[in-house]
């Protein structure tokens, strides 16, 4: 495919060329590129995966951009398999519905609407809803649930088309999607066009400070072009004439933040103590090469520790499988070189992943009930962000003597 990868030589936001590379994971397959058995002998494309910080605006970003068509047209990830994600969506919808006085005339547009999970909650409150997502397979599912969905990437050009067709939105939600968007100024231009005068934009994204603190290196992958701390996000927001009116910390995806924005009211800069506090913390602890290098070193140590553990268990004849064929799990297994010789298989509740093989390492993916039938000795939780939920769900596995290995934030056996 043409332009399948673009190498970045300046910051995507501020265009500065002062970029510092702090972690290099090498060539990696696209982490949601699961394979059918018949394709296992074909050569898989791999794309460089490394992370830079812009020394001017402090945005952390990937060094290479893969063509979005390769990643998002047919998408296998759905949030609806997790109670934690659904609880969070319910909370978001309730907050928006109550705080902004929505009613049956209000229009909520969800960018990156996936299988319609978030909009289903808004629909339950009685608002009008519209999903926007480039994944044809997921839009079909959303439509079956009664969620109208436009199969499109969101950008300023498409925002105009949506506005003409549906009118302006009172709420625009964009959860776990701004990191996927290359041109963020264009994103805000589209939001500004589609959003009504007093409308709000609600975003959620993993918080970079948690990523670094929690050694969450495996959430660095081709889909995620940006890794946001608050300071560069606020700069971006303000340069597009928006302001942040609310901030909430979330536990999703290893530590995220939900931000509510509206058009800037007046010329004066609003102060928000929560935001000021977090930015001050970021500035004192975070934007320095030492912190970022320390992160890369901890990841290298984790690799040695986990491989030692798994190899020792194999030597003792233990059977180990993986839990959660998450995109991040595919990064971890590829970067740490953990293949089917160590993990017999991975279980995952997502129907679209079952029966397929993981990209790069070609580990087979089965439904979760395989665990009960097969009873391996150890389960490596690759979807570590759902570790509590998974351990609770698989109580019987532990009761029967099985053990869980959690690799991140710190290697732990429970
Ligand atoms: P994510 O970390 O990218 O959100 O992906 C999590 C993966 O874990 C996803 O493929 C679904 C899977 N999963 C299960 O298989 N069982 C579970 O109980 C949960 C919570 C997730
Ligand atoms: Zn920059």
GROMACS .gro file of C-alpha atoms and ligand atoms in nm:
model
  436
    1UNK     CA    1   0.000   0.000   0.000
    2UNK     CA    2   0.123   0.348  -0.088
    3UNK     CA    3   0.245   0.568   0.196
    4UNK     CA    4   0.212   0.282   0.439
    5UNK     CA    5   0.461   0.455   0.667
    6UNK     CA    6   0.577   0.813   0.711
    7UNK     CA    7   0.884   0.906   0.911
    8UNK     CA    8   0.841   1.208   1.131
    9UNK     CA    9   1.112   1.473   1.118
   10UNK     CA   10   0.925   1.742   1.305
   11UNK     CA   11   0.671   1.760   1.585
   12UNK     CA   12   0.317   1.694   1.460
   13UNK     CA   13   0.179   1.980   1.669
   14UNK     CA   14   0.434   2.261   1.686
   15UNK     CA   15   0.662   2.161   1.392
   16UNK     CA   16   0.978   2.186   1.603
   17UNK     CA   17   1.262   1.962   1.489
   18UNK     CA   18   1.396   1.921   1.842
   19UNK     CA   19   1.283   1.564   1.900
   20UNK     CA   20   1.438   1.330   2.157
   21UNK     CA   21   1.392   0.953   2.113
   22UNK     CA   22   1.360   0.783   2.451
   23UNK     CA   23   1.241   0.433   2.366
   24UNK     CA   24   1.287   0.220   2.057
   25UNK     CA   25   1.090  -0.104   2.031
   26UNK     CA   26   1.221  -0.183   1.683
   27UNK     CA   27   1.014  -0.317   1.393
   28UNK     CA   28   0.676  -0.447   1.510
   29UNK     CA   29   0.372  -0.587   1.330
   30UNK     CA   30   0.049  -0.386   1.360
   31UNK     CA   31  -0.074  -0.508   1.699
   32UNK     CA   32  -0.435  -0.565   1.597
   33UNK     CA   33  -0.329  -0.746   1.277
   34UNK     CA   34  -0.450  -1.093   1.381
   35UNK     CA   35  -0.395  -1.364   1.119
   36UNK     CA   36  -0.595  -1.653   0.984
   37UNK     CA   37  -0.424  -1.991   0.980
   38UNK     CA   38  -0.398  -1.987   0.601
   39UNK     CA   39  -0.191  -1.665   0.613
   40UNK     CA   40   0.066  -1.778   0.868
   41UNK     CA   41   0.330  -1.848   0.604
   42UNK     CA   42   0.294  -1.510   0.434
   43UNK     CA   43   0.543  -1.235   0.518
   44UNK     CA   44   0.401  -0.990   0.768
   45UNK     CA   45   0.478  -0.619   0.735
   46UNK     CA   46   0.659  -0.470   1.031
   47UNK     CA   47   0.689  -0.102   1.108
   48UNK     CA   48   0.938   0.081   1.329
   49UNK     CA   49   0.799   0.161   1.670
   50UNK     CA   50   0.978   0.426   1.869
   51UNK     CA   51   0.873   0.719   2.080
   52UNK     CA   52   0.994   1.079   2.078
   53UNK     CA   53   0.933   1.380   2.298
   54UNK     CA   54   0.920   1.722   2.138
   55UNK     CA   55   1.155   1.943   2.334
   56UNK     CA   56   0.951   2.248   2.242
   57UNK     CA   57   0.587   2.159   2.318
   58UNK     CA   58   0.658   1.837   2.511
   59UNK     CA   59   0.420   1.622   2.311
   60UNK     CA   60   0.525   1.256   2.322
   61UNK     CA   61   0.466   1.097   1.984
   62UNK     CA   62   0.558   0.807   1.759
   63UNK     CA   63   0.846   0.849   1.518
   64UNK     CA   64   0.659   0.678   1.231
   65UNK     CA   65   0.302   0.703   1.110
   66UNK     CA   66   0.136   0.400   0.953
   67UNK     CA   67  -0.143   0.458   0.700
   68UNK     CA   68  -0.471   0.451   0.902
   69UNK     CA   69  -0.645   0.242   0.635
   70UNK     CA   70  -0.415  -0.044   0.731
   71UNK     CA   71  -0.525  -0.026   1.093
   72UNK     CA   72  -0.882   0.092   1.125
   73UNK     CA   73  -1.094  -0.032   0.833
   74UNK     CA   74  -1.153  -0.369   0.988
   75UNK     CA   75  -1.111  -0.339   1.363
   76UNK     CA   76  -1.113  -0.620   1.615
   77UNK     CA   77  -1.111  -0.432   1.945
   78UNK     CA   78  -1.444  -0.372   2.119
   79UNK     CA   79  -1.478  -0.216   2.466
   80UNK     CA   80  -1.807  -0.394   2.534
   81UNK     CA   81  -1.633  -0.712   2.654
   82UNK     CA   82  -1.523  -0.534   2.971
   83UNK     CA   83  -1.745  -0.439   3.265
   84UNK     CA   84  -1.494  -0.172   3.367
   85UNK     CA   85  -1.520   0.000   3.027
   86UNK     CA   86  -1.899  -0.021   3.031
   87UNK     CA   87  -1.919   0.120   3.385
   88UNK     CA   88  -1.700   0.407   3.272
   89UNK     CA   89  -1.920   0.477   2.968
   90UNK     CA   90  -2.231   0.472   3.187
   91UNK     CA   91  -2.064   0.723   3.420
   92UNK     CA   92  -1.963   0.951   3.132
   93UNK     CA   93  -2.312   0.948   2.983
   94UNK     CA   94  -2.477   1.022   3.318
   95UNK     CA   95  -2.234   1.303   3.392
   96UNK     CA   96  -2.297   1.465   3.054
   97UNK     CA   97  -2.672   1.411   3.065
   98UNK     CA   98  -2.714   1.566   3.409
   99UNK     CA   99  -2.453   1.840   3.392
  100UNK     CA  100  -2.545   1.979   3.053
  101UNK     CA  101  -2.924   1.949   3.070
  102UNK     CA  102  -2.958   1.716   2.771
  103UNK     CA  103  -3.302   1.614   2.645
  104UNK     CA  104  -3.463   1.430   2.354
  105UNK     CA  105  -3.369   1.708   2.113
  106UNK     CA  106  -2.999   1.701   2.205
  107UNK     CA  107  -2.759   1.539   1.960
  108UNK     CA  108  -2.460   1.343   2.091
  109UNK     CA  109  -2.192   1.256   1.834
  110UNK     CA  110  -1.931   0.996   1.928
  111UNK     CA  111  -1.604   1.007   1.736
  112UNK     CA  112  -1.451   0.660   1.712
  113UNK     CA  113  -1.785   0.512   1.810
  114UNK     CA  114  -1.667   0.150   1.773
  115UNK     CA  115  -1.962  -0.088   1.829
  116UNK     CA  116  -2.188   0.188   1.963
  117UNK     CA  117  -2.132   0.096   2.330
  118UNK     CA  118  -2.108   0.452   2.463
  119UNK     CA  119  -2.393   0.588   2.250
  120UNK     CA  120  -2.622   0.311   2.367
  121UNK     CA  121  -2.612   0.471   2.713
  122UNK     CA  122  -2.699   0.813   2.570
  123UNK     CA  123  -2.977   0.653   2.368
  124UNK     CA  124  -3.103   0.505   2.695
  125UNK     CA  125  -3.124   0.858   2.838
  126UNK     CA  126  -3.337   0.952   2.537
  127UNK     CA  127  -3.101   1.179   2.341
  128UNK     CA  128  -3.041   1.162   1.966
  129UNK     CA  129  -2.712   0.991   1.882
  130UNK     CA  130  -2.473   0.956   1.592
  131UNK     CA  131  -2.160   0.743   1.570
  132UNK     CA  132  -1.862   0.814   1.344
  133UNK     CA  133  -1.610   0.537   1.287
  134UNK     CA  134  -1.408   0.411   0.989
  135UNK     CA  135  -1.445   0.042   1.089
  136UNK     CA  136  -1.702  -0.107   0.853
  137UNK     CA  137  -1.738  -0.428   1.056
  138UNK     CA  138  -1.811  -0.244   1.381
  139UNK     CA  139  -2.047   0.011   1.225
  140UNK     CA  140  -2.261  -0.282   1.113
  141UNK     CA  141  -2.286  -0.405   1.471
  142UNK     CA  142  -2.362  -0.057   1.603
  143UNK     CA  143  -2.639  -0.016   1.346
  144UNK     CA  144  -2.788  -0.349   1.453
  145UNK     CA  145  -2.807  -0.205   1.807
  146UNK     CA  146  -2.998   0.093   1.668
  147UNK     CA  147  -2.705   0.336   1.670
  148UNK     CA  148  -2.688   0.533   1.344
  149UNK     CA  149  -2.324   0.530   1.236
  150UNK     CA  150  -2.133   0.707   0.958
  151UNK     CA  151  -1.844   0.495   0.834
  152UNK     CA  152  -1.586   0.771   0.818
  153UNK     CA  153  -1.264   0.896   0.969
  154UNK     CA  154  -1.338   1.213   1.160
  155UNK     CA  155  -1.172   1.522   1.011
  156UNK     CA  156  -1.273   1.880   0.929
  157UNK     CA  157  -1.392   1.785   0.581
  158UNK     CA  158  -1.618   1.509   0.709
  159UNK     CA  159  -1.737   1.727   0.998
  160UNK     CA  160  -1.889   1.965   0.742
  161UNK     CA  161  -2.071   1.677   0.574
  162UNK     CA  162  -2.203   1.557   0.912
  163UNK     CA  163  -2.316   1.906   1.011
  164UNK     CA  164  -2.508   1.950   0.686
  165UNK     CA  165  -2.675   1.614   0.725
  166UNK     CA  166  -2.751   1.601   1.099
  167UNK     CA  167  -2.714   1.957   1.230
  168UNK     CA  168  -2.484   2.063   1.514
  169UNK     CA  169  -2.406   1.846   1.814
  170UNK     CA  170  -2.466   1.943   2.177
  171UNK     CA  171  -2.208   1.695   2.297
  172UNK     CA  172  -1.917   1.545   2.107
  173UNK     CA  173  -1.745   1.252   2.276
  174UNK     CA  174  -1.406   1.118   2.175
  175UNK     CA  175  -1.288   0.841   2.406
  176UNK     CA  176  -0.960   0.664   2.337
  177UNK     CA  177  -0.938   0.810   1.992
  178UNK     CA  178  -0.751   1.144   1.996
  179UNK     CA  179  -0.424   0.951   2.025
  180UNK     CA  180  -0.510   0.789   1.691
  181UNK     CA  181  -0.559   1.118   1.506
  182UNK     CA  182  -0.266   1.257   1.311
  183UNK     CA  183  -0.374   1.616   1.244
  184UNK     CA  184  -0.508   1.739   1.576
  185UNK     CA  185  -0.552   2.101   1.465
  186UNK     CA  186  -0.778   1.967   1.190
  187UNK     CA  187  -0.961   1.758   1.453
  188UNK     CA  188  -1.038   2.073   1.654
  189UNK     CA  189  -1.143   2.256   1.338
  190UNK     CA  190  -1.392   1.974   1.272
  191UNK     CA  191  -1.514   1.974   1.633
  192UNK     CA  192  -1.554   2.351   1.626
  193UNK     CA  193  -1.764   2.327   1.311
  194UNK     CA  194  -1.985   2.041   1.425
  195UNK     CA  195  -2.036   2.155   1.785
  196UNK     CA  196  -2.322   2.391   1.874
  197UNK     CA  197  -2.232   2.730   2.025
  198UNK     CA  198  -2.265   2.612   2.386
  199UNK     CA  199  -2.182   2.249   2.318
  200UNK     CA  200  -1.913   2.048   2.496
  201UNK     CA  201  -1.639   1.815   2.381
  202UNK     CA  202  -1.561   1.526   2.618
  203UNK     CA  203  -1.239   1.335   2.561
  204UNK     CA  204  -1.076   1.048   2.746
  205UNK     CA  205  -0.724   0.928   2.694
  206UNK     CA  206  -0.456   0.736   2.884
  207UNK     CA  207  -0.251   0.981   3.090
  208UNK     CA  208   0.114   0.977   2.987
  209UNK     CA  209   0.237   1.029   3.342
  210UNK     CA  210   0.070   0.699   3.442
  211UNK     CA  211   0.215   0.527   3.137
  212UNK     CA  212   0.569   0.624   3.237
  213UNK     CA  213   0.517   0.568   3.610
  214UNK     CA  214   0.351   0.232   3.553
  215UNK     CA  215   0.599   0.095   3.295
  216UNK     CA  216   0.313   0.064   3.046
  217UNK     CA  217   0.548   0.044   2.746
  218UNK     CA  218   0.320  -0.202   2.566
  219UNK     CA  219   0.054   0.066   2.519
  220UNK     CA  220   0.300   0.227   2.278
  221UNK     CA  221   0.192   0.103   1.937
  222UNK     CA  222   0.128   0.217   1.582
  223UNK     CA  223  -0.235   0.314   1.641
  224UNK     CA  224  -0.136   0.559   1.913
  225UNK     CA  225   0.040   0.849   1.747
  226UNK     CA  226   0.035   1.072   2.058
  227UNK     CA  227   0.077   1.008   2.433
  228UNK     CA  228  -0.072   1.299   2.619
  229UNK     CA  229   0.031   1.469   2.934
  230UNK     CA  230  -0.186   1.763   3.034
  231UNK     CA  231   0.048   2.048   2.944
  232UNK     CA  232   0.079   1.981   2.568
  233UNK     CA  233  -0.291   1.890   2.549
  234UNK     CA  234  -0.391   2.218   2.713
  235UNK     CA  235  -0.167   2.408   2.473
  236UNK     CA  236  -0.335   2.237   2.181
  237UNK     CA  237  -0.682   2.305   2.323
  238UNK     CA  238  -0.609   2.673   2.383
  239UNK     CA  239  -0.449   2.728   2.046
  240UNK     CA  240  -0.776   2.605   1.897
  241UNK     CA  241  -0.986   2.846   2.105
  242UNK     CA  242  -1.126   2.590   2.344
  243UNK     CA  243  -1.086   2.560   2.719
  244UNK     CA  244  -1.099   2.275   2.969
  245UNK     CA  245  -1.386   2.309   3.214
  246UNK     CA  246  -1.362   1.976   3.395
  247UNK     CA  247  -1.105   1.707   3.466
  248UNK     CA  248  -1.161   1.361   3.610
  249UNK     CA  249  -0.901   1.092   3.668
  250UNK     CA  250  -1.004   0.744   3.558
  251UNK     CA  251  -0.864   0.397   3.617
  252UNK     CA  252  -0.927   0.276   3.260
  253UNK     CA  253  -0.635   0.166   3.041
  254UNK     CA  254  -0.379   0.184   3.319
  255UNK     CA  255  -0.478   0.539   3.425
  256UNK     CA  256  -0.663   0.786   3.204
  257UNK     CA  257  -0.816   1.131   3.225
  258UNK     CA  258  -1.155   1.256   3.114
  259UNK     CA  259  -1.159   1.620   3.005
  260UNK     CA  260  -1.461   1.831   2.927
  261UNK     CA  261  -1.407   2.129   2.696
  262UNK     CA  262  -1.607   2.418   2.558
  263UNK     CA  263  -1.534   2.716   2.338
  264UNK     CA  264  -1.316   2.972   2.510
  265UNK     CA  265  -1.541   3.226   2.681
  266UNK     CA  266  -1.382   3.573   2.667
  267UNK     CA  267  -1.017   3.663   2.644
  268UNK     CA  268  -0.918   3.591   3.004
  269UNK     CA  269  -0.744   3.265   3.077
  270UNK     CA  270  -0.949   3.059   3.325
  271UNK     CA  271  -0.763   2.902   3.613
  272UNK     CA  272  -0.847   2.555   3.733
  273UNK     CA  273  -0.661   2.440   4.044
  274UNK     CA  274  -0.675   2.070   3.953
  275UNK     CA  275  -0.523   2.136   3.611
  276UNK     CA  276  -0.264   2.379   3.745
  277UNK     CA  277  -0.162   2.127   4.009
  278UNK     CA  278  -0.116   1.844   3.759
  279UNK     CA  279   0.077   2.061   3.516
  280UNK     CA  280   0.306   2.183   3.796
  281UNK     CA  281   0.366   1.819   3.889
  282UNK     CA  282   0.438   1.730   3.526
  283UNK     CA  283   0.685   2.015   3.499
  284UNK     CA  284   0.876   1.929   3.813
  285UNK     CA  285   0.894   1.549   3.771
  286UNK     CA  286   0.837   1.463   3.417
  287UNK     CA  287   0.966   1.662   3.123
  288UNK     CA  288   1.324   1.560   3.146
  289UNK     CA  289   1.541   1.309   2.969
  290UNK     CA  290   1.635   1.137   3.294
  291UNK     CA  291   1.273   1.038   3.371
  292UNK     CA  292   1.217   0.913   3.019
  293UNK     CA  293   1.546   0.721   3.004
  294UNK     CA  294   1.464   0.571   3.345
  295UNK     CA  295   1.140   0.439   3.197
  296UNK     CA  296   1.326   0.268   2.911
  297UNK     CA  297   1.570   0.111   3.159
  298UNK     CA  298   1.286  -0.024   3.374
  299UNK     CA  299   1.129  -0.181   3.066
  300UNK     CA  300   1.459  -0.354   2.983
  301UNK     CA  301   1.476  -0.490   3.340
  302UNK     CA  302   1.117  -0.609   3.324
  303UNK     CA  303   1.199  -0.803   3.007
  304UNK     CA  304   1.480  -0.991   3.183
  305UNK     CA  305   1.266  -1.062   3.492
  306UNK     CA  306   0.966  -1.187   3.301
  307UNK     CA  307   1.170  -1.404   3.062
  308UNK     CA  308   1.361  -1.556   3.356
  309UNK     CA  309   1.036  -1.639   3.531
  310UNK     CA  310   0.868  -1.789   3.225
  311UNK     CA  311   1.176  -1.989   3.121
  312UNK     CA  312   1.218  -2.129   3.472
  313UNK     CA  313   0.855  -2.234   3.483
  314UNK     CA  314   0.889  -2.404   3.145
  315UNK     CA  315   1.200  -2.588   3.268
  316UNK     CA  316   0.991  -2.718   3.556
  317UNK     CA  317   0.740  -2.849   3.303
  318UNK     CA  318   0.466  -2.597   3.385
  319UNK     CA  319   0.207  -2.510   3.125
  320UNK     CA  320   0.155  -2.138   3.069
  321UNK     CA  321  -0.110  -1.957   2.864
  322UNK     CA  322  -0.196  -1.592   2.808
  323UNK     CA  323  -0.514  -1.404   2.904
  324UNK     CA  324  -0.642  -1.121   2.683
  325UNK     CA  325  -0.521  -1.098   2.324
  326UNK     CA  326  -0.499  -0.722   2.369
  327UNK     CA  327  -0.307  -0.510   2.120
  328UNK     CA  328  -0.071  -0.433   2.408
  329UNK     CA  329  -0.019  -0.807   2.463
  330UNK     CA  330   0.096  -0.838   2.106
  331UNK     CA  331   0.352  -0.567   2.166
  332UNK     CA  332   0.470  -0.729   2.487
  333UNK     CA  333   0.505  -1.078   2.335
  334UNK     CA  334   0.683  -0.946   2.025
  335UNK     CA  335   0.919  -0.713   2.208
  336UNK     CA  336   0.999  -0.968   2.479
  337UNK     CA  337   1.014  -1.250   2.223
  338UNK     CA  338   0.752  -1.468   2.388
  339UNK     CA  339   0.605  -1.712   2.136
  340UNK     CA  340   0.395  -2.030   2.131
  341UNK     CA  341   0.690  -2.225   2.273
  342UNK     CA  342   0.620  -2.042   2.601
  343UNK     CA  343   0.248  -1.954   2.581
  344UNK     CA  344   0.044  -2.249   2.449
  345UNK     CA  345  -0.237  -2.011   2.355
  346UNK     CA  346  -0.414  -1.693   2.462
  347UNK     CA  347  -0.778  -1.680   2.570
  348UNK     CA  348  -0.990  -1.379   2.485
  349UNK     CA  349  -1.361  -1.305   2.506
  350UNK     CA  350  -1.369  -1.102   2.183
  351UNK     CA  351  -1.542  -1.318   1.919
  352UNK     CA  352  -1.349  -1.146   1.633
  353UNK     CA  353  -1.014  -1.259   1.775
  354UNK     CA  354  -1.102  -1.620   1.854
  355UNK     CA  355  -0.975  -1.876   1.602
  356UNK     CA  356  -0.707  -1.635   1.480
  357UNK     CA  357  -0.333  -1.609   1.554
  358UNK     CA  358  -0.152  -1.314   1.708
  359UNK     CA  359   0.052  -1.092   1.476
  360UNK     CA  360   0.424  -1.158   1.482
  361UNK     CA  361   0.432  -1.442   1.735
  362UNK     CA  362   0.146  -1.648   1.586
  363UNK     CA  363   0.004  -1.760   1.920
  364UNK     CA  364  -0.345  -1.911   1.874
  365UNK     CA  365  -0.640  -1.729   2.034
  366UNK     CA  366  -0.927  -1.924   2.188
  367UNK     CA  367  -1.243  -1.849   2.384
  368UNK     CA  368  -1.208  -1.806   2.761
  369UNK     CA  369  -1.372  -2.139   2.848
  370UNK     CA  370  -1.064  -2.319   2.715
  371UNK     CA  371  -0.903  -2.234   3.047
  372UNK     CA  372  -1.159  -2.430   3.246
  373UNK     CA  373  -1.133  -2.731   3.019
  374UNK     CA  374  -0.756  -2.728   2.984
  375UNK     CA  375  -0.641  -2.617   3.330
  376UNK     CA  376  -0.289  -2.485   3.263
  377UNK     CA  377  -0.063  -2.409   3.563
  378UNK     CA  378   0.000  -2.039   3.498
  379UNK     CA  379  -0.185  -1.762   3.321
  380UNK     CA  380   0.006  -1.454   3.206
  381UNK     CA  381  -0.240  -1.165   3.209
  382UNK     CA  382  -0.157  -0.968   2.896
  383UNK     CA  383  -0.463  -0.744   2.939
  384UNK     CA  384  -0.314  -0.631   3.274
  385UNK     CA  385  -0.540  -0.322   3.275
  386UNK     CA  386  -0.826  -0.565   3.345
  387UNK     CA  387  -0.631  -0.786   3.589
  388UNK     CA  388  -0.878  -0.739   3.879
  389UNK     CA  389  -1.178  -0.806   3.658
  390UNK     CA  390  -1.016  -1.115   3.505
  391UNK     CA  391  -0.899  -1.261   3.838
  392UNK     CA  392  -1.246  -1.212   3.984
  393UNK     CA  393  -1.406  -1.376   3.681
  394UNK     CA  394  -1.166  -1.672   3.691
  395UNK     CA  395  -1.187  -1.737   4.067
  396UNK     CA  396  -1.218  -2.110   4.007
  397UNK     CA  397  -0.887  -2.125   3.822
  398UNK     CA  398  -0.710  -2.003   4.136
  399UNK     CA  399  -0.920  -2.220   4.365
  400UNK     CA  400  -0.801  -2.519   4.163
  401UNK     CA  401  -0.436  -2.425   4.219
  402UNK     CA  402  -0.373  -2.211   3.910
  403UNK     CA  403  -0.164  -1.894   3.937
  404UNK     CA  404  -0.180  -1.561   3.759
  405UNK     CA  405   0.127  -1.369   3.646
  406UNK     CA  406   0.075  -0.994   3.611
  407UNK     CA  407   0.362  -0.829   3.419
  408UNK     CA  408   0.275  -0.459   3.455
  409UNK     CA  409   0.323  -0.222   3.638
  410UNK     CA  410   0.547  -0.467   3.828
  411UNK     CA  411   0.597  -0.839   3.784
  412UNK     CA  412   0.368  -1.013   4.031
  413UNK     CA  413   0.240  -1.369   4.083
  414UNK     CA  414  -0.098  -1.413   4.252
  415LIG     P1  415  -0.737  -0.367   2.572
  415LIG     O1  416  -0.640  -0.380   2.684
  415LIG     O2  417  -0.678  -0.315   2.446
  415LIG     O3  418  -0.859  -0.294   2.616
  415LIG     O4  419  -0.782  -0.516   2.536
  415LIG     C1  420  -0.824  -0.605   2.633
  415LIG     C2  421  -0.843  -0.743   2.575
  415LIG     O5  422  -0.871  -0.834   2.680
  415LIG     C3  423  -0.957  -0.752   2.475
  415LIG     O6  424  -0.916  -0.828   2.365
  415LIG     C4  425  -1.065  -0.827   2.553
  415LIG     C5  426  -0.986  -0.909   2.651
  415LIG     N1  427  -1.059  -0.941   2.772
  415LIG     C6  428  -1.097  -1.073   2.794
  415LIG     O7  429  -1.070  -1.159   2.712
  415LIG     N2  430  -1.168  -1.103   2.907
  415LIG     C7  431  -1.201  -1.007   2.998
  415LIG     O8  432  -1.266  -1.038   3.099
  415LIG     C8  433  -1.161  -0.871   2.975
  415LIG     C9  434  -1.195  -0.765   3.073
  415LIG    C10  435  -1.091  -0.843   2.860
  416LIG    ZN1  436   0.610   2.008   1.952
   0.00000   0.00000   0.00000
